[in-house]
CSV table of C-alpha atoms in Angstrom, one decimal:
chain,number,residue,atom,x,y,z
A,1173,UNK,CA,36.9,-53.8,29.9
A,1174,UNK,CA,33.5,-54.7,31.3
A,1175,UNK,CA,31.5,-52.0,33.2
A,1176,UNK,CA,31.1,-52.5,37.0
A,1177,UNK,CA,28.0,-54.4,38.0
A,1178,UNK,CA,26.6,-51.3,39.8
A,1179,UNK,CA,27.0,-49.1,36.7
A,1180,UNK,CA,25.4,-51.7,34.5
A,1181,UNK,CA,22.4,-51.9,36.8
A,1182,UNK,CA,22.0,-48.2,36.9
A,1183,UNK,CA,22.2,-47.8,33.1
A,1184,UNK,CA,19.7,-50.7,32.7
A,1185,UNK,CA,17.3,-48.9,35.1
A,1186,UNK,CA,17.5,-45.6,33.2
A,1187,UNK,CA,16.8,-47.3,29.9
A,1188,UNK,CA,13.9,-49.2,31.3
A,1189,UNK,CA,12.4,-46.0,32.7
A,1190,UNK,CA,12.7,-44.3,29.3
A,1191,UNK,CA,11.0,-47.2,27.6
A,1192,UNK,CA,8.2,-47.1,30.1
A,1193,UNK,CA,7.8,-43.3,29.8
A,1194,UNK,CA,7.5,-43.7,26.0
A,1195,UNK,CA,5.1,-46.5,26.3
A,1196,UNK,CA,3.0,-44.5,28.7
A,1197,UNK,CA,2.7,-41.6,26.2
A,1198,UNK,CA,1.9,-44.0,23.4
A,1199,UNK,CA,-0.7,-45.9,25.3
A,1200,UNK,CA,-2.4,-42.7,26.6
A,1201,UNK,CA,-2.6,-40.9,23.2
A,1202,UNK,CA,-2.0,-43.3,20.4
A,1203,UNK,CA,-1.8,-42.1,16.7
A,1204,UNK,CA,-4.4,-39.5,15.9
A,1205,UNK,CA,-5.9,-38.8,12.4
A,1206,UNK,CA,-6.6,-35.1,12.2
A,1207,UNK,CA,-7.9,-35.4,8.6
A,1208,UNK,CA,-6.3,-34.2,5.5
A,1209,UNK,CA,-3.8,-31.4,5.8
A,1210,UNK,CA,-5.1,-27.9,5.2
A,1211,UNK,CA,-4.3,-26.5,1.8
A,1212,UNK,CA,-3.6,-22.8,1.3
A,1213,UNK,CA,-5.9,-20.9,-1.1
A,1214,UNK,CA,-4.4,-19.5,-4.2
A,1215,UNK,CA,-3.0,-16.0,-3.6
A,1216,UNK,CA,-4.7,-13.0,-5.2
A,1217,UNK,CA,-2.3,-11.1,-7.5
A,1218,UNK,CA,-2.6,-7.6,-8.8
A,1219,UNK,CA,-3.6,-7.0,-12.4
A,1220,UNK,CA,-1.6,-4.1,-14.0
A,1221,UNK,CA,-3.7,-1.6,-15.8
A,1222,UNK,CA,-0.8,-0.7,-18.2
A,1223,UNK,CA,1.2,-3.9,-18.5
A,1224,UNK,CA,3.3,-2.6,-21.4
A,1225,UNK,CA,4.3,0.6,-19.7
A,1226,UNK,CA,8.0,0.8,-18.7
A,1227,UNK,CA,8.7,3.0,-15.7
A,1228,UNK,CA,11.5,5.5,-16.0
A,1229,UNK,CA,13.6,6.7,-13.1
A,1230,UNK,CA,13.6,10.4,-12.5
A,1231,UNK,CA,14.3,12.7,-9.6
A,1232,UNK,CA,11.3,13.0,-7.3
A,1233,UNK,CA,9.0,16.0,-7.5
A,1234,UNK,CA,6.5,17.0,-4.9
A,1235,UNK,CA,3.3,14.9,-5.2
A,1236,UNK,CA,0.0,16.8,-5.2
A,1237,UNK,CA,-2.3,14.5,-3.5
A,1238,UNK,CA,-5.9,13.3,-3.5
A,1239,UNK,CA,-9.1,15.1,-4.1
A,1240,UNK,CA,-12.7,14.0,-4.7
A,1241,UNK,CA,-14.6,16.5,-6.8
A,1242,UNK,CA,-18.0,17.3,-8.2
A,1243,UNK,CA,-19.4,16.5,-11.6
A,1244,UNK,CA,-17.4,17.6,-14.7
A,1245,UNK,CA,-19.5,20.3,-16.3
A,1246,UNK,CA,-20.5,19.9,-19.9
A,1247,UNK,CA,-19.8,16.2,-20.1
A,1248,UNK,CA,-22.6,13.6,-20.4
A,1249,UNK,CA,-21.9,9.9,-19.9
A,1250,UNK,CA,-24.4,7.9,-22.1
A,1251,UNK,CA,-26.0,5.2,-20.0
A,1252,UNK,CA,-23.4,5.9,-17.3
A,1253,UNK,CA,-20.8,4.0,-19.4
A,1254,UNK,CA,-17.5,5.7,-19.1
A,1255,UNK,CA,-16.1,3.7,-22.0
A,1256,UNK,CA,-18.3,5.9,-24.2
A,1257,UNK,CA,-16.6,9.0,-23.1
A,1258,UNK,CA,-13.4,10.4,-24.6
A,1259,UNK,CA,-10.8,10.7,-21.9
A,1260,UNK,CA,-9.0,13.6,-23.5
A,1261,UNK,CA,-12.3,15.5,-23.7
A,1262,UNK,CA,-13.1,14.6,-20.1
A,1263,UNK,CA,-9.8,15.9,-18.7
A,1264,UNK,CA,-10.0,19.0,-20.9
A,1265,UNK,CA,-13.5,19.8,-19.6
A,1266,UNK,CA,-12.6,19.2,-16.0
A,1267,UNK,CA,-11.9,22.7,-14.5
A,1268,UNK,CA,-9.6,21.1,-11.9
A,1269,UNK,CA,-7.2,19.6,-14.4
A,1270,UNK,CA,-3.7,21.0,-14.1
A,1271,UNK,CA,-2.9,23.9,-16.6
A,1272,UNK,CA,0.2,22.1,-17.8
A,1273,UNK,CA,-1.8,19.0,-18.5
A,1274,UNK,CA,-4.5,21.1,-20.3
A,1275,UNK,CA,-1.9,22.4,-22.6
A,1276,UNK,CA,-0.3,19.0,-23.2
A,1277,UNK,CA,-3.7,17.5,-24.1
A,1278,UNK,CA,-3.6,19.4,-27.3
A,1279,UNK,CA,-1.2,16.7,-28.6
A,1280,UNK,CA,-3.7,14.0,-27.8
A,1281,UNK,CA,-4.8,11.5,-28.6
A,1282,UNK,CA,-2.9,11.0,-31.8
A,1283,UNK,CA,0.0,13.5,-31.5
A,1284,UNK,CA,3.5,12.1,-31.3
A,1285,UNK,CA,4.1,14.1,-28.1
A,1286,UNK,CA,0.9,13.0,-26.3
A,1287,UNK,CA,1.7,11.9,-22.8
A,1288,UNK,CA,-1.7,10.6,-21.9
A,1289,UNK,CA,-1.7,6.8,-21.6
A,1290,UNK,CA,-4.6,4.7,-23.1
A,1291,UNK,CA,-7.6,4.7,-20.9
A,1292,UNK,CA,-8.1,1.8,-18.5
A,1293,UNK,CA,-11.3,0.5,-16.9
A,1294,UNK,CA,-11.9,-1.3,-13.6
A,1295,UNK,CA,-14.8,-1.7,-11.1
A,1296,UNK,CA,-13.3,0.1,-8.1
A,1297,UNK,CA,-16.5,0.9,-6.3
A,1298,UNK,CA,-18.0,-2.6,-6.2
A,1299,UNK,CA,-21.2,-1.6,-8.0
A,1300,UNK,CA,-20.6,-3.7,-11.1
A,1301,UNK,CA,-19.8,-0.7,-13.2
A,1302,UNK,CA,-16.3,0.1,-14.4
A,1303,UNK,CA,-14.5,3.3,-13.4
A,1304,UNK,CA,-12.3,5.2,-15.9
A,1305,UNK,CA,-8.6,5.4,-14.9
A,1306,UNK,CA,-6.4,7.9,-16.7
A,1307,UNK,CA,-2.6,8.5,-16.4
A,1308,UNK,CA,-0.6,11.4,-17.8
A,1309,UNK,CA,3.2,11.3,-17.8
A,1310,UNK,CA,4.1,14.9,-17.2
A,1311,UNK,CA,7.7,16.1,-17.0
A,1312,UNK,CA,9.1,14.7,-13.7
A,1313,UNK,CA,5.8,13.3,-12.5
A,1314,UNK,CA,2.8,11.1,-13.4
A,1315,UNK,CA,-0.7,12.0,-12.5
A,1316,UNK,CA,-3.5,9.5,-12.1
A,1317,UNK,CA,-7.2,10.2,-12.2
A,1318,UNK,CA,-10.2,7.9,-11.5
A,1319,UNK,CA,-13.6,9.0,-12.7
A,1320,UNK,CA,-16.9,7.3,-11.7
A,1321,UNK,CA,-20.5,8.1,-12.7
A,1322,UNK,CA,-23.5,9.3,-10.9
A,1323,UNK,CA,-26.4,8.9,-13.3
A,1324,UNK,CA,-24.9,10.3,-16.5
A,1325,UNK,CA,-22.4,12.7,-14.9
A,1326,UNK,CA,-18.7,12.0,-14.4
A,1327,UNK,CA,-17.1,12.6,-11.1
A,1328,UNK,CA,-13.4,12.5,-10.3
A,1329,UNK,CA,-12.9,10.5,-7.1
A,1330,UNK,CA,-9.1,10.3,-7.2
A,1331,UNK,CA,-6.3,12.5,-8.4
A,1332,UNK,CA,-2.8,11.3,-7.5
A,1333,UNK,CA,0.5,12.8,-8.5
A,1334,UNK,CA,3.5,10.7,-8.0
A,1335,UNK,CA,7.0,10.2,-9.2
A,1336,UNK,CA,7.6,9.8,-13.0
A,1337,UNK,CA,6.6,6.3,-14.0
A,1338,UNK,CA,3.9,5.9,-11.3
A,1339,UNK,CA,1.5,3.2,-12.4
A,1340,UNK,CA,-1.5,1.2,-11.0
A,1341,UNK,CA,-3.0,-2.2,-10.8
A,1342,UNK,CA,-6.2,-3.7,-9.5
A,1343,UNK,CA,-6.4,-6.1,-6.5
A,1344,UNK,CA,-10.0,-7.1,-6.4
A,1345,UNK,CA,-11.8,-3.7,-6.3
A,1346,UNK,CA,-8.8,-2.0,-4.7
A,1347,UNK,CA,-6.5,0.2,-6.7
A,1348,UNK,CA,-2.8,-0.3,-6.0
A,1349,UNK,CA,-0.6,2.6,-6.9
A,1350,UNK,CA,3.1,1.9,-7.4
A,1351,UNK,CA,5.7,4.7,-7.5
A,1352,UNK,CA,9.1,3.6,-8.9
A,1353,UNK,CA,12.3,4.3,-7.1
A,1354,UNK,CA,13.7,7.7,-7.8
A,1355,UNK,CA,16.2,10.0,-6.1
A,1356,UNK,CA,16.6,8.8,-2.5
A,1357,UNK,CA,13.2,7.2,-2.5
A,1358,UNK,CA,12.6,3.5,-2.8
A,1359,UNK,CA,9.6,2.0,-4.7
A,1360,UNK,CA,6.4,2.3,-2.8
A,1361,UNK,CA,3.0,0.7,-3.1
A,1362,UNK,CA,-0.2,2.3,-1.7
A,1363,UNK,CA,-3.6,0.6,-1.8
A,1364,UNK,CA,-6.7,2.8,-2.2
A,1365,UNK,CA,-10.2,1.5,-1.4
A,1366,UNK,CA,-13.7,2.9,-2.0
A,1367,UNK,CA,-15.3,4.1,1.2
A,1368,UNK,CA,-18.6,5.2,-0.3
A,1369,UNK,CA,-17.6,8.6,-1.5
A,1370,UNK,CA,-13.9,8.5,-2.5
A,1371,UNK,CA,-10.9,6.2,-3.0
A,1372,UNK,CA,-9.0,6.5,0.2
A,1373,UNK,CA,-5.6,5.0,1.2
A,1374,UNK,CA,-5.5,2.1,3.5
A,1375,UNK,CA,-3.4,2.4,6.7
A,1376,UNK,CA,0.0,0.8,6.1
A,1377,UNK,CA,-0.7,-1.9,8.8
A,1378,UNK,CA,-3.7,-3.2,6.8
A,1379,UNK,CA,-2.4,-2.6,3.3
A,1380,UNK,CA,-2.2,-6.0,1.5
A,1381,UNK,CA,0.1,-4.6,-1.2
A,1382,UNK,CA,2.9,-3.8,1.3
A,1383,UNK,CA,5.4,-6.6,1.8
A,1384,UNK,CA,8.5,-6.8,3.9
A,1385,UNK,CA,10.5,-5.0,1.2
A,1386,UNK,CA,8.0,-2.2,0.7
A,1387,UNK,CA,8.1,1.2,2.4
A,1388,UNK,CA,5.4,3.7,3.4
A,1389,UNK,CA,4.6,6.3,0.7
A,1390,UNK,CA,7.3,8.9,0.5
A,1391,UNK,CA,6.6,12.4,1.9
A,1392,UNK,CA,6.9,13.7,-1.7
A,1393,UNK,CA,3.8,11.8,-2.8
A,1394,UNK,CA,1.3,12.5,0.0
A,1395,UNK,CA,-2.3,11.4,-0.5
A,1396,UNK,CA,-4.4,14.1,1.1
A,1397,UNK,CA,-8.0,14.2,2.3
A,1398,UNK,CA,-10.7,15.2,0.0
A,1399,UNK,CA,-11.0,18.7,1.6
A,1400,UNK,CA,-7.5,19.6,0.6
A,1401,UNK,CA,-7.0,22.8,-1.3
A,1402,UNK,CA,-3.8,22.1,-3.2
A,1403,UNK,CA,-3.3,19.7,-6.0
A,1404,UNK,CA,-2.6,19.3,-9.7
A,1405,UNK,CA,-6.1,20.6,-10.4
A,1406,UNK,CA,-5.4,23.8,-8.5
A,1407,UNK,CA,-2.3,25.0,-10.4
């Protein structure tokens, strides 16, 4: 059945108005060439310091935190190159090293019960020289140390005790510490950055290692200021 004449005229008018409106927009703006589409730069990924290390899940134990310390007495670093210093000897000579670790070091480096991982090296201060990163898998916890040099002296600028299986990776000159899930705690990532005197944790809001699925460091693995008085080296 044909539409009434009045209805057809009204529909024709609406269509004509729509065509004019579209034509007006096209005539006023036309097709613009904004140049080639922007391409995203390749993302920076972390480089594990111990890629072959397999984390083990264990009940959480209290973390002992972060301390920057003075030079290790009795240890000389030839030419400021920490690769020329034995990590076992360095930890054994550091008076702040935990007593349990001191005892366990007697099995290192070649003993079957040695819990000290192979030394790792990375420039974490941005001065072009590599720092020494050590990790000791104690019972129920893992302790990380970072040593840098001032002249020919070794200084500990980080001591971090986390859950068993804690590891680390480099992200540029940052150190990303990862604690595996354990007990009621989920896996956590914490980025530490050199501030001129110590490796200090970045606030969660500006931490590039934290994604949507990551959580803040658990209360059992606090990173404390350099003036703290308790820690693995104080036991």
